[in-house]
Coordinates of C-alpha atoms and ligand atoms in Angstrom, one line a residue:
X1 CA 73.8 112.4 7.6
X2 CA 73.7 115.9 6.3
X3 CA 70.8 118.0 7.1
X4 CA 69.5 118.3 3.6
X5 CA 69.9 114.6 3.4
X6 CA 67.9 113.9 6.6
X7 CA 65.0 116.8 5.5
X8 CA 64.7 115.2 2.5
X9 CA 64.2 112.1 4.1
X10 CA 61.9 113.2 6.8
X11 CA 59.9 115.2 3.8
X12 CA 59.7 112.0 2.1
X13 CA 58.6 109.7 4.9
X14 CA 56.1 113.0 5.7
X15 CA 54.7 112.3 2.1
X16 CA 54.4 108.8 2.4
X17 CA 52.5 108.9 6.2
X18 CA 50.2 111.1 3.9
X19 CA 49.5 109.0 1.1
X20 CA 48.9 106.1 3.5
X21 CA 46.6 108.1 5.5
X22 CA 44.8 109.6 2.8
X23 CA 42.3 106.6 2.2
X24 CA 41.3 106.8 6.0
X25 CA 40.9 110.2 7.0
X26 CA 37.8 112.2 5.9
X27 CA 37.6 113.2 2.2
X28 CA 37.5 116.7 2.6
X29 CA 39.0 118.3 5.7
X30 CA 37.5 121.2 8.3
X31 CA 39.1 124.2 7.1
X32 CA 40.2 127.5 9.3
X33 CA 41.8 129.9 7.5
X34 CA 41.5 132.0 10.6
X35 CA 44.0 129.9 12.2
X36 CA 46.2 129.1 9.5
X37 CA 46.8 133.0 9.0
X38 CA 47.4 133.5 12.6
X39 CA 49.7 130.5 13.1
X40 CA 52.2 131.3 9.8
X41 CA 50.8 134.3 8.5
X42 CA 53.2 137.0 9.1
X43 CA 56.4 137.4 8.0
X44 CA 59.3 137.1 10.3
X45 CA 62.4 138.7 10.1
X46 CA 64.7 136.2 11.5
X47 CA 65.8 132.3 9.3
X48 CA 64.9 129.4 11.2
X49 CA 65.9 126.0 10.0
X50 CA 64.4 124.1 6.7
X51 CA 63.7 121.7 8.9
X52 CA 61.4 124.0 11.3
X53 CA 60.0 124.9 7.9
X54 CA 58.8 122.0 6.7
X55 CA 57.0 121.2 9.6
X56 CA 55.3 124.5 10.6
X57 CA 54.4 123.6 6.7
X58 CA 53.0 120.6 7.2
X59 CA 51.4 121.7 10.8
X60 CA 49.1 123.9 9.3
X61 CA 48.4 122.6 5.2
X62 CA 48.4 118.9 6.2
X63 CA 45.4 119.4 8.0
X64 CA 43.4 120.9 5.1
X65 CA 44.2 119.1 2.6
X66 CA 41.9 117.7 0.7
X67 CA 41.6 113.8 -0.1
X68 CA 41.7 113.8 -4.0
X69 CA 45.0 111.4 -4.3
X70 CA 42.6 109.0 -1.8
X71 CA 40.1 106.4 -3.8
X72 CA 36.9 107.9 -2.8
X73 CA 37.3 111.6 -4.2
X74 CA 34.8 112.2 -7.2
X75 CA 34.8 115.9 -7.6
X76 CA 35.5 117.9 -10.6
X77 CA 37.5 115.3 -12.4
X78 CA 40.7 115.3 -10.2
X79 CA 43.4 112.0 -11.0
X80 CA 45.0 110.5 -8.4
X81 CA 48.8 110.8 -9.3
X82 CA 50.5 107.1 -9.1
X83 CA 53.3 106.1 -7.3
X84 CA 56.3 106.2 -9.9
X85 CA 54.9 109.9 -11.6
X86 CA 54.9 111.7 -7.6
X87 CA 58.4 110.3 -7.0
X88 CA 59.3 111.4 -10.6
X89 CA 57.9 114.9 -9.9
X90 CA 60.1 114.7 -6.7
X91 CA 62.9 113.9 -8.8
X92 CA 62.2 116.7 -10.9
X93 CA 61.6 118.9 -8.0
X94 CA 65.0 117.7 -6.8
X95 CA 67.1 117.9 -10.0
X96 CA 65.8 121.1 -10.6
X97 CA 66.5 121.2 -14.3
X98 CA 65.6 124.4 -16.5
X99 CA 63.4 122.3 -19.6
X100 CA 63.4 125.4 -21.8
X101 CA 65.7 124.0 -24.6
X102 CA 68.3 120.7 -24.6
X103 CA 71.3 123.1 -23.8
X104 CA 70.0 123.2 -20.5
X105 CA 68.5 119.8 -20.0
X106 CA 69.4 117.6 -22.0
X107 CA 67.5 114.9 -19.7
X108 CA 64.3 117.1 -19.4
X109 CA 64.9 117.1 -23.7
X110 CA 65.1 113.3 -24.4
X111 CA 62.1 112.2 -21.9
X112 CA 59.6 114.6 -23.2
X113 CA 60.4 113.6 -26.4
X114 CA 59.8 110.2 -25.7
X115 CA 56.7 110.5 -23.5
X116 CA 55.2 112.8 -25.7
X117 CA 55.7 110.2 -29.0
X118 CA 54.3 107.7 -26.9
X119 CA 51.2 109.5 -26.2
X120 CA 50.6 110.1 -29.7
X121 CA 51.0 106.6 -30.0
X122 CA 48.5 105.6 -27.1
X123 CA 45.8 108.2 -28.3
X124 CA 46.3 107.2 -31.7
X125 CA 47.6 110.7 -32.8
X126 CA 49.6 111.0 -35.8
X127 CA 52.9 110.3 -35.6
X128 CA 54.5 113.6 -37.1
X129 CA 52.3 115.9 -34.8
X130 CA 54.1 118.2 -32.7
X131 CA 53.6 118.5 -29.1
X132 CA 54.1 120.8 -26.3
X133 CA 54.1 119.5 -22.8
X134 CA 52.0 122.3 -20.7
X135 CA 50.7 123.2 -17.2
X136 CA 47.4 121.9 -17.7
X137 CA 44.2 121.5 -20.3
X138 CA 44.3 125.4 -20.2
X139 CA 47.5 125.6 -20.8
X140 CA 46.7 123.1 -23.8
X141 CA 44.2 124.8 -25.6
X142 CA 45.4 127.8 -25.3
X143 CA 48.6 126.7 -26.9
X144 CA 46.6 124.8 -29.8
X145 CA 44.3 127.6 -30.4
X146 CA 47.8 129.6 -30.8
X147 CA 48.9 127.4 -33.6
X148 CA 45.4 127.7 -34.7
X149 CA 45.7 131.4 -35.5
X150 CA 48.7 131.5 -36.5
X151 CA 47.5 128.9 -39.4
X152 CA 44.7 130.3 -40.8
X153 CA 45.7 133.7 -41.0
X154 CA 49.1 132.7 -42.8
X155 CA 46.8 131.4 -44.8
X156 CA 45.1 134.5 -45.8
X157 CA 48.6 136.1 -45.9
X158 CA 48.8 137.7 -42.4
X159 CA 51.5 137.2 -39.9
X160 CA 49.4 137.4 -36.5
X161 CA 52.6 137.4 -34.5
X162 CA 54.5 140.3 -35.7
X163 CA 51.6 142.2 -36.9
X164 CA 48.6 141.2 -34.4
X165 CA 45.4 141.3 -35.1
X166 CA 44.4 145.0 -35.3
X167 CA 43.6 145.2 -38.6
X168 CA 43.8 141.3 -39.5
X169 CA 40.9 139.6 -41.4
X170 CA 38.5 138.6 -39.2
X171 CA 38.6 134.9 -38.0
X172 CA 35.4 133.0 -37.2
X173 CA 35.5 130.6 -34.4
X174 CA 32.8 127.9 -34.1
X175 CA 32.3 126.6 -30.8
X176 CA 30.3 123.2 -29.5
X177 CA 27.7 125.2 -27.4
X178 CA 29.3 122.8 -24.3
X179 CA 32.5 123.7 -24.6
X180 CA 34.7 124.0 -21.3
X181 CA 35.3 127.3 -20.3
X182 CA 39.0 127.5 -21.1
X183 CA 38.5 127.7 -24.6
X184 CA 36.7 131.1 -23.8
X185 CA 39.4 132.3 -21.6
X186 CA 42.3 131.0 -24.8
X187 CA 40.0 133.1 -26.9
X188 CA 40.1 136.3 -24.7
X189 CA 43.8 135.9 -24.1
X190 CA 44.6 135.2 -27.6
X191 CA 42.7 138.5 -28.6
X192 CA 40.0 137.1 -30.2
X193 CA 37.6 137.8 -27.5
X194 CA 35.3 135.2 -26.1
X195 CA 32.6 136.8 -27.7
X196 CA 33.6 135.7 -31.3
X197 CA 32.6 132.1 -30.3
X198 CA 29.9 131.2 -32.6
X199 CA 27.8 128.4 -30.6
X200 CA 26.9 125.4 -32.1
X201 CA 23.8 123.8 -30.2
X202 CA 24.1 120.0 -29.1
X203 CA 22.1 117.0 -28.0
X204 CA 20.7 116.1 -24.9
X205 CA 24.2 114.5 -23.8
X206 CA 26.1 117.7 -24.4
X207 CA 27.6 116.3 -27.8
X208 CA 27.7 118.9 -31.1
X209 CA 24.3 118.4 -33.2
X210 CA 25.9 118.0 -37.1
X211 CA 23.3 119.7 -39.0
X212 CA 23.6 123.0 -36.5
X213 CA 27.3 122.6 -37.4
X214 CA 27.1 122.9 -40.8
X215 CA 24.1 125.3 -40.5
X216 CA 26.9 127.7 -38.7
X217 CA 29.5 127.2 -41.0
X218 CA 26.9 128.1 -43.8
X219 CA 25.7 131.0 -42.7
X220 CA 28.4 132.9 -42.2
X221 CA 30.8 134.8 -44.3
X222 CA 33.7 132.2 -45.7
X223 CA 37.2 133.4 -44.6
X224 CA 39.8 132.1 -41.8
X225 CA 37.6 129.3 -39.5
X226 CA 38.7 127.8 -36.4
X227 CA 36.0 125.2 -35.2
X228 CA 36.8 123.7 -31.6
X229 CA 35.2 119.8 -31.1
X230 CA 35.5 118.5 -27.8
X231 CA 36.4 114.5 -26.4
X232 CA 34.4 114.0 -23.3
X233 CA 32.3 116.6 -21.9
X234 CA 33.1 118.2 -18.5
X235 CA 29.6 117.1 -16.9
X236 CA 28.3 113.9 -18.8
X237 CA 31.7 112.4 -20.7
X238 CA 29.7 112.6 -24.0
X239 CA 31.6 113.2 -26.9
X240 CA 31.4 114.9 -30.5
X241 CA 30.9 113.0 -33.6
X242 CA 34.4 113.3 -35.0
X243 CA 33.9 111.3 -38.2
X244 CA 31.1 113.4 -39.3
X245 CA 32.5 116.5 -37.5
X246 CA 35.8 116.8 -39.0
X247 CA 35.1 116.4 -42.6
X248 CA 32.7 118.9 -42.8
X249 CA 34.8 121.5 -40.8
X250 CA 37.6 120.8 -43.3
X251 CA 35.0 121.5 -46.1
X252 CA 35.2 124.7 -44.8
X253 CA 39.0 125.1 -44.5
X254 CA 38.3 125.2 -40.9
X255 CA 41.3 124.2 -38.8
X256 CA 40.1 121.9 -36.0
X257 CA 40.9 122.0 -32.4
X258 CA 40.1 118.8 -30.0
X259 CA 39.5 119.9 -26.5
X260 CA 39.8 116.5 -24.5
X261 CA 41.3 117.3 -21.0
X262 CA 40.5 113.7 -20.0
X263 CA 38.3 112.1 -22.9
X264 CA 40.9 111.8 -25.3
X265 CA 42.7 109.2 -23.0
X266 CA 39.5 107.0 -23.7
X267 CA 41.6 105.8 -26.8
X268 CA 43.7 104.2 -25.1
X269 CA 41.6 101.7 -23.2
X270 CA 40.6 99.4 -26.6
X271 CA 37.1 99.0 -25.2
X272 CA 35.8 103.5 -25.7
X273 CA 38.5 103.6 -28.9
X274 CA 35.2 104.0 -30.7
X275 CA 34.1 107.0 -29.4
X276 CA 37.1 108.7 -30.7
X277 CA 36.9 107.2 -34.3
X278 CA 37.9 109.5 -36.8
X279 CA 39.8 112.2 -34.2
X280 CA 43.4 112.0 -35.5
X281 CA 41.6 114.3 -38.5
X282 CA 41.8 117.1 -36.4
X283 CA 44.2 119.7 -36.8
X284 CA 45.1 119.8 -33.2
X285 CA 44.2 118.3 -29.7
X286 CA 44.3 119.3 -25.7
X287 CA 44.7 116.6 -23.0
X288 CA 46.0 116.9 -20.0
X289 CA 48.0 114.5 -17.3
X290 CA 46.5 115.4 -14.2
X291 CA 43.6 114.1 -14.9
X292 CA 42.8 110.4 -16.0
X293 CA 46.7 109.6 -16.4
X294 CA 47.3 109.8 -12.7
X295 CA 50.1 112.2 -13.2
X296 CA 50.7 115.1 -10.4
X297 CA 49.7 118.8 -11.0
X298 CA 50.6 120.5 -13.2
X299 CA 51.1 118.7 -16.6
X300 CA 49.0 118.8 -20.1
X301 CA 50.1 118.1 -23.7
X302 CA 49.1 120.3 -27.2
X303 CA 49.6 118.6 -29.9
X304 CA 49.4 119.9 -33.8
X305 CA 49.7 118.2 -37.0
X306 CA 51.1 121.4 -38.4
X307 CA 54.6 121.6 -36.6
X308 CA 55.5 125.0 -38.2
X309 CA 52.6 126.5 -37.1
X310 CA 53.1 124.9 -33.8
X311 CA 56.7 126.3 -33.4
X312 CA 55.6 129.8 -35.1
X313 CA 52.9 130.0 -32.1
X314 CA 55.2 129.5 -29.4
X315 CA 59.1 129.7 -29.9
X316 CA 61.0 132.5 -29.9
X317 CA 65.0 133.4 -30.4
X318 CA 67.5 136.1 -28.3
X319 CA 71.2 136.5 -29.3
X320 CA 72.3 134.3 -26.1
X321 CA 70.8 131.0 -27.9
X322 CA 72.3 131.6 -31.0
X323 CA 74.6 128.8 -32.2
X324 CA 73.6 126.8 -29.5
X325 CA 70.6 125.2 -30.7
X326 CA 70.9 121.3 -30.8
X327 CA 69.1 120.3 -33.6
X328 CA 69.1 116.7 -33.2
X329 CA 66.5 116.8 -30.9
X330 CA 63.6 119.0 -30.0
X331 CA 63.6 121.5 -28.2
X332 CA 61.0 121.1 -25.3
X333 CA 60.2 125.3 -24.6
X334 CA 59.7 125.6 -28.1
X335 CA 56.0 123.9 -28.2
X336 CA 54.5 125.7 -24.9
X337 CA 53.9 129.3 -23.3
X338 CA 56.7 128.8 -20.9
X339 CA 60.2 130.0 -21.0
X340 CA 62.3 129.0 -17.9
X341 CA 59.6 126.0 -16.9
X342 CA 59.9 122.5 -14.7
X343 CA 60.9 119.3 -16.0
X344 CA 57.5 118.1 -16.3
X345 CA 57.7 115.2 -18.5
X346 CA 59.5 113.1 -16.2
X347 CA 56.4 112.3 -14.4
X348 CA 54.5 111.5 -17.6
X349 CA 57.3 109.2 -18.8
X350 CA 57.1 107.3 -15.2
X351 CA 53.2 106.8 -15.6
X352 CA 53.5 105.6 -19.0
X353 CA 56.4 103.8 -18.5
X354 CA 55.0 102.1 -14.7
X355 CA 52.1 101.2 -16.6
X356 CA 52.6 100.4 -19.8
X357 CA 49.9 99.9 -22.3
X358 CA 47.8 97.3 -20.6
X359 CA 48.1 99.2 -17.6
X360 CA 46.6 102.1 -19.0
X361 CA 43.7 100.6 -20.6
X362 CA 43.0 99.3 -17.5
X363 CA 43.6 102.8 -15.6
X364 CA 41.2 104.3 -18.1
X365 CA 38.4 100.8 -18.3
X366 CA 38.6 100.8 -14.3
X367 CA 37.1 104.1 -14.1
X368 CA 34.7 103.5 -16.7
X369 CA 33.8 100.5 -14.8
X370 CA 33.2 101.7 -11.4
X371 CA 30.8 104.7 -13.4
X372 CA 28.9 102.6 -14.8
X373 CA 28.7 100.5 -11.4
X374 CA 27.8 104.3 -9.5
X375 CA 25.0 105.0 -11.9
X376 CA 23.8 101.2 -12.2
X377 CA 23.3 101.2 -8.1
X378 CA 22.1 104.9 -7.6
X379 CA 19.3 104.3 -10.8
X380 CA 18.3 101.3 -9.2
X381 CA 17.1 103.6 -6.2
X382 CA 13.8 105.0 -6.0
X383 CA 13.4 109.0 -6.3
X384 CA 17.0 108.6 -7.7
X385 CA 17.8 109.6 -11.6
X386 CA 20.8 109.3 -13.6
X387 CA 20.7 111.9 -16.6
X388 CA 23.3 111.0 -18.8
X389 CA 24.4 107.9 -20.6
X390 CA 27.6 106.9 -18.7
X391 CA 29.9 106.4 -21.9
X392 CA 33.1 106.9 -19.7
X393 CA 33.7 108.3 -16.2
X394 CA 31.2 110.8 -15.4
X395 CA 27.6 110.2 -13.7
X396 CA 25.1 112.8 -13.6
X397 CA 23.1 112.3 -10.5
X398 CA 19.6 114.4 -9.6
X399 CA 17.6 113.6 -6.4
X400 CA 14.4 114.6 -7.4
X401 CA 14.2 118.4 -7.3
X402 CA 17.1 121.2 -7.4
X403 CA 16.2 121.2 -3.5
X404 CA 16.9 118.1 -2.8
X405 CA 19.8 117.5 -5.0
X406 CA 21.9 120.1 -3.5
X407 CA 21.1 119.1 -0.1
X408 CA 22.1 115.6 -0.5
X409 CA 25.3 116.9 -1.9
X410 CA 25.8 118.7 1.4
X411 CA 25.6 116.2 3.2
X412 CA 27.5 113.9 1.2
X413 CA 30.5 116.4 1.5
X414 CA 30.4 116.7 5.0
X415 CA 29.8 113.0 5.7
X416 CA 33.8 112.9 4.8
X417 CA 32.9 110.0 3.7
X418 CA 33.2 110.7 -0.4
X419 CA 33.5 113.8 -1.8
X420 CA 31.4 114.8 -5.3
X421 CA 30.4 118.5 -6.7
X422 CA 27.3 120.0 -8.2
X423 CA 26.5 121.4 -11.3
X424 CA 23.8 122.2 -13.9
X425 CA 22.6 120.1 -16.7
X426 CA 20.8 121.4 -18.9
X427 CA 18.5 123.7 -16.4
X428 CA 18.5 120.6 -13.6
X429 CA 20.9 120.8 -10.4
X430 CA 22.9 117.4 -10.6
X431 CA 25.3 115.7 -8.3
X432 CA 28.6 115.3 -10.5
X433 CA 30.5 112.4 -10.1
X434 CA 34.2 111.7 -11.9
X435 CA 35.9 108.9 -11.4
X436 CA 39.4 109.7 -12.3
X437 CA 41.8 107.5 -9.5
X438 CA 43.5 104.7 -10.3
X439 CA 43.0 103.5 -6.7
X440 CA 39.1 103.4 -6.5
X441 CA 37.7 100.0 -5.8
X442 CA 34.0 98.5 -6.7
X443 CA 34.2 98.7 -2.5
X444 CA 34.9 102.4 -2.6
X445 CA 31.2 102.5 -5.0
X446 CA 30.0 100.4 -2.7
X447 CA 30.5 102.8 0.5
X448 CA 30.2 105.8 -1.4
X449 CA 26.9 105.0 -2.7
X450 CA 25.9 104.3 1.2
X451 CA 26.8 108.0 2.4
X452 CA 24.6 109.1 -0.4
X453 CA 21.9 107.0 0.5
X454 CA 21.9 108.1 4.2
X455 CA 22.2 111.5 3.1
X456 CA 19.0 110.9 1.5
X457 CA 17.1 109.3 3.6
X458 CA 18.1 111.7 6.6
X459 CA 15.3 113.9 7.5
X460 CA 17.5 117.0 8.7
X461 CA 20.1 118.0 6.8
Ligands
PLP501 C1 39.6 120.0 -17.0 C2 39.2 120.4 -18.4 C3 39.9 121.5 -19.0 C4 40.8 122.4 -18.3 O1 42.0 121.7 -17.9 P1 42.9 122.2 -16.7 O2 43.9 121.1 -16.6 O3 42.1 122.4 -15.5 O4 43.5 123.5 -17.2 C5 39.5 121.8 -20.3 N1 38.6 121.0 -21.0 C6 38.0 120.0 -20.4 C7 37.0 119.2 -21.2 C8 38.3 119.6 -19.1 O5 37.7 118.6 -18.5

């Protein structure tokens, strides 16, 4: 065997003792940087073998690693990536394609093209809409809000990407009040500032009160609008009213931007459709793949109903690709931030096509199944709320006080048993729990709801 053939081999089998492991070993590891910086932290001036490296790699990382591909990790809201998308994404790794444009790759062209018309079709996106496959929900929104710009200041007869916005008539941006924080950080990168964001206040879910909507809209002087909805909120899943919100921001020429990292994916399980009635109105949508798809970091998908916008957002020309554009299919670079950039949708096309569309409703019920299973046995506990209605994956958990609650967490995230984060609701401190893996179990609930319990019964913490 050659020695790339036989570290590629040993990598794999590495990955795979992993992956078995993962579900056994303790959901969050004992870190020491200390260590790790003194075993592999300086650099040497002699080679050693790729062999050697891999395993002084995996020596120090594997250790540390956290267990988010295992069933029983509920923090942030982290998938799980299935079998066929991580050996894709090792393909892709291994092919080492350039997915820029289809001169390059013509493989990295055709499956993006595919995988992304088949998410418009699961999502129940319109069929013409553009899409760009990006790094994340970030990556996404920024992206969208890109096209976004470029739109409604063409409108008004101003070409934001030769001529910037020094100068440019002034875009209003309406904003749910519980928006995720990358649409302020696509607002400061795309020069608009983060402070333009006019909040909109919500409900006590987190979901965009109407009347404040068009209240906003109202007020303000009528020009270029961007208004940004959102498709499951990042603590309690909740999501806007779309067939009230849209119309009304259209009213107002508005062009509107659906952030839904992992809540737009609820429209593909038949049994949440309905939350997301009326969203293919909007003018453009975020989602991502490393989240409730169960595809490996890092993959997320714009998509615009405005291609031409899209394209005048994010493509550019140079001499050297003149005359050797291939226009009989799309170019993948031409719909993200990304020049030179990974062949990323092969590991979307081998979750879809692994799956297929039974499979991902029942990816996307399953989680909304064992949610609802979390908050029906933790409620059921005395001194124990649940503040949010569990429409999809996430539970919002509060042990009495702010104390309390963040102690618990503690010692639910040392137990090693289950790992779930903390945040802020509304002014409360809440344990927050996502369920995003395809490979939770009602017996991973089951435990997991047992290391909270004896975190909160212990009297030390
Ligand atoms: C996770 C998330 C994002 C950001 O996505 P990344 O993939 O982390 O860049 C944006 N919006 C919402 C609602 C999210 O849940």
């Amino acid at each position: 065997m050659s020695d790339f053939r036989e570290l590629l081999t040993h990598s794999a089998s590495l990955i795979a003792d992993y992956r078995e492991a993962v579900a056994v070993r303790p959901v969050y590891p004992e870190v020491d940087f200390v260590d790790a910086r003194a075993t592999i932290g300086s650099l040497q001036n002699d080679s050693i073998s790729a062999r050697a490296v891999v395993d002084e790699l995996v020596g120090v990382v594997e250790p540390m690693l956290v267990g988010n591909t295992g069933p029983r990790y509920f923090g942030f809201v982290v998938g799980g990536a299935l079998d066929a998308a991580t050996a894709a994404d090792m393909l892709a790794v291994g092919w080492d394609q350039n997915a820029f444009n289809t001169v390059m790759s013509p493989g990295a062209a055709v499956i993006e093209e595919i995988a992304g018309g088949w998410i418009k079709e699961l999502l129940g996106l319109p069929l013409q809409a553009s899409f760009g496959f990006a790094t994340g929900g970030q990556g996404a929104n920024t992206v969208s809000l890109a096209a976004a710009r470029h739109f409604v200041l063409n409108k008004v007869g101003w070409d934001v990407e030769k001529d910037g916005l020094f100068g440019a008539p002034r875009v209003r941006v309406v904003v749910t009040g519980e928006r995720h924080a990358t649409i302020d950080t696509a607002l400061s990168i795309l020069g608009f500032g983060s402070n333009v964001a006019e909040p909109v206040l919500v409900n006590s879910q987190g979901a965009i009160d109407i009347s404040d909507l068009t209240r906003v809209l109202e007020r303000g002087m009528q020009g270029p609008v961007i208004v940004c909805l959102q498709a499951g909120n990042v603590n309690t899943g909740a999501f806007d009213d779309f067939v009230r919100a849209i119309p009304i921001a259209h009213q107002h020429n508005a062009w509107v931007h659906v952030d839904g990292a992992f809540g737009l994916w609820g429209a593909a399980n038949p049994a949440t459709r309905y939350l997301l009635e009326g969203v293919e109105q909007a003018d453009s949508w975020a989602t991502d793949g490393h989240k409730l798809l169960n595809v490996p970091y890092d993959c997320g998908y714009a998509f615009c109903a405005h291609p031409d916008a899209h394209r005048a957002a994010t493509s550019y020309s140079a001499p050297y690709l003149k005359g050797q554009e291939e226009d009989e299919i799309r170019a993948p670079g031409d719909y993200v931030l990304e020049s030179s950039r990974r062949a990323r949708g092969f590991a979307t096309w081998a979750a879809l096509r692994q799956l297929g569309r039974t499979g991902i409703a029942e990816l996307v019920e399953g989680c909304c199944a064992i949610a609802r299973r979390f908050a029906e046995q933790l409620a059921s506990v005395e001194g124990v709320t649940v503040l949010n209605d569990v429409v999809l994956n996430q539970v919002l958990v509060r042990f009495g006080d702010d104390l309390q609650t963040d102690r618990v967490i503690r010692a639910v995230q040392r137990s090693g048993e289950c790992w779930m984060g903390a945040t802020t609701w509304q002014g409360k401190r809440a344990m927050r729990i996502s369920v995003s893996n395809w490979r939770t179990t009602e017996a991973d609930v089951d435990r997991s709801v047992t290391a909270i319990l004896d975190a909160l019964s212990a009297k030390e913490f």
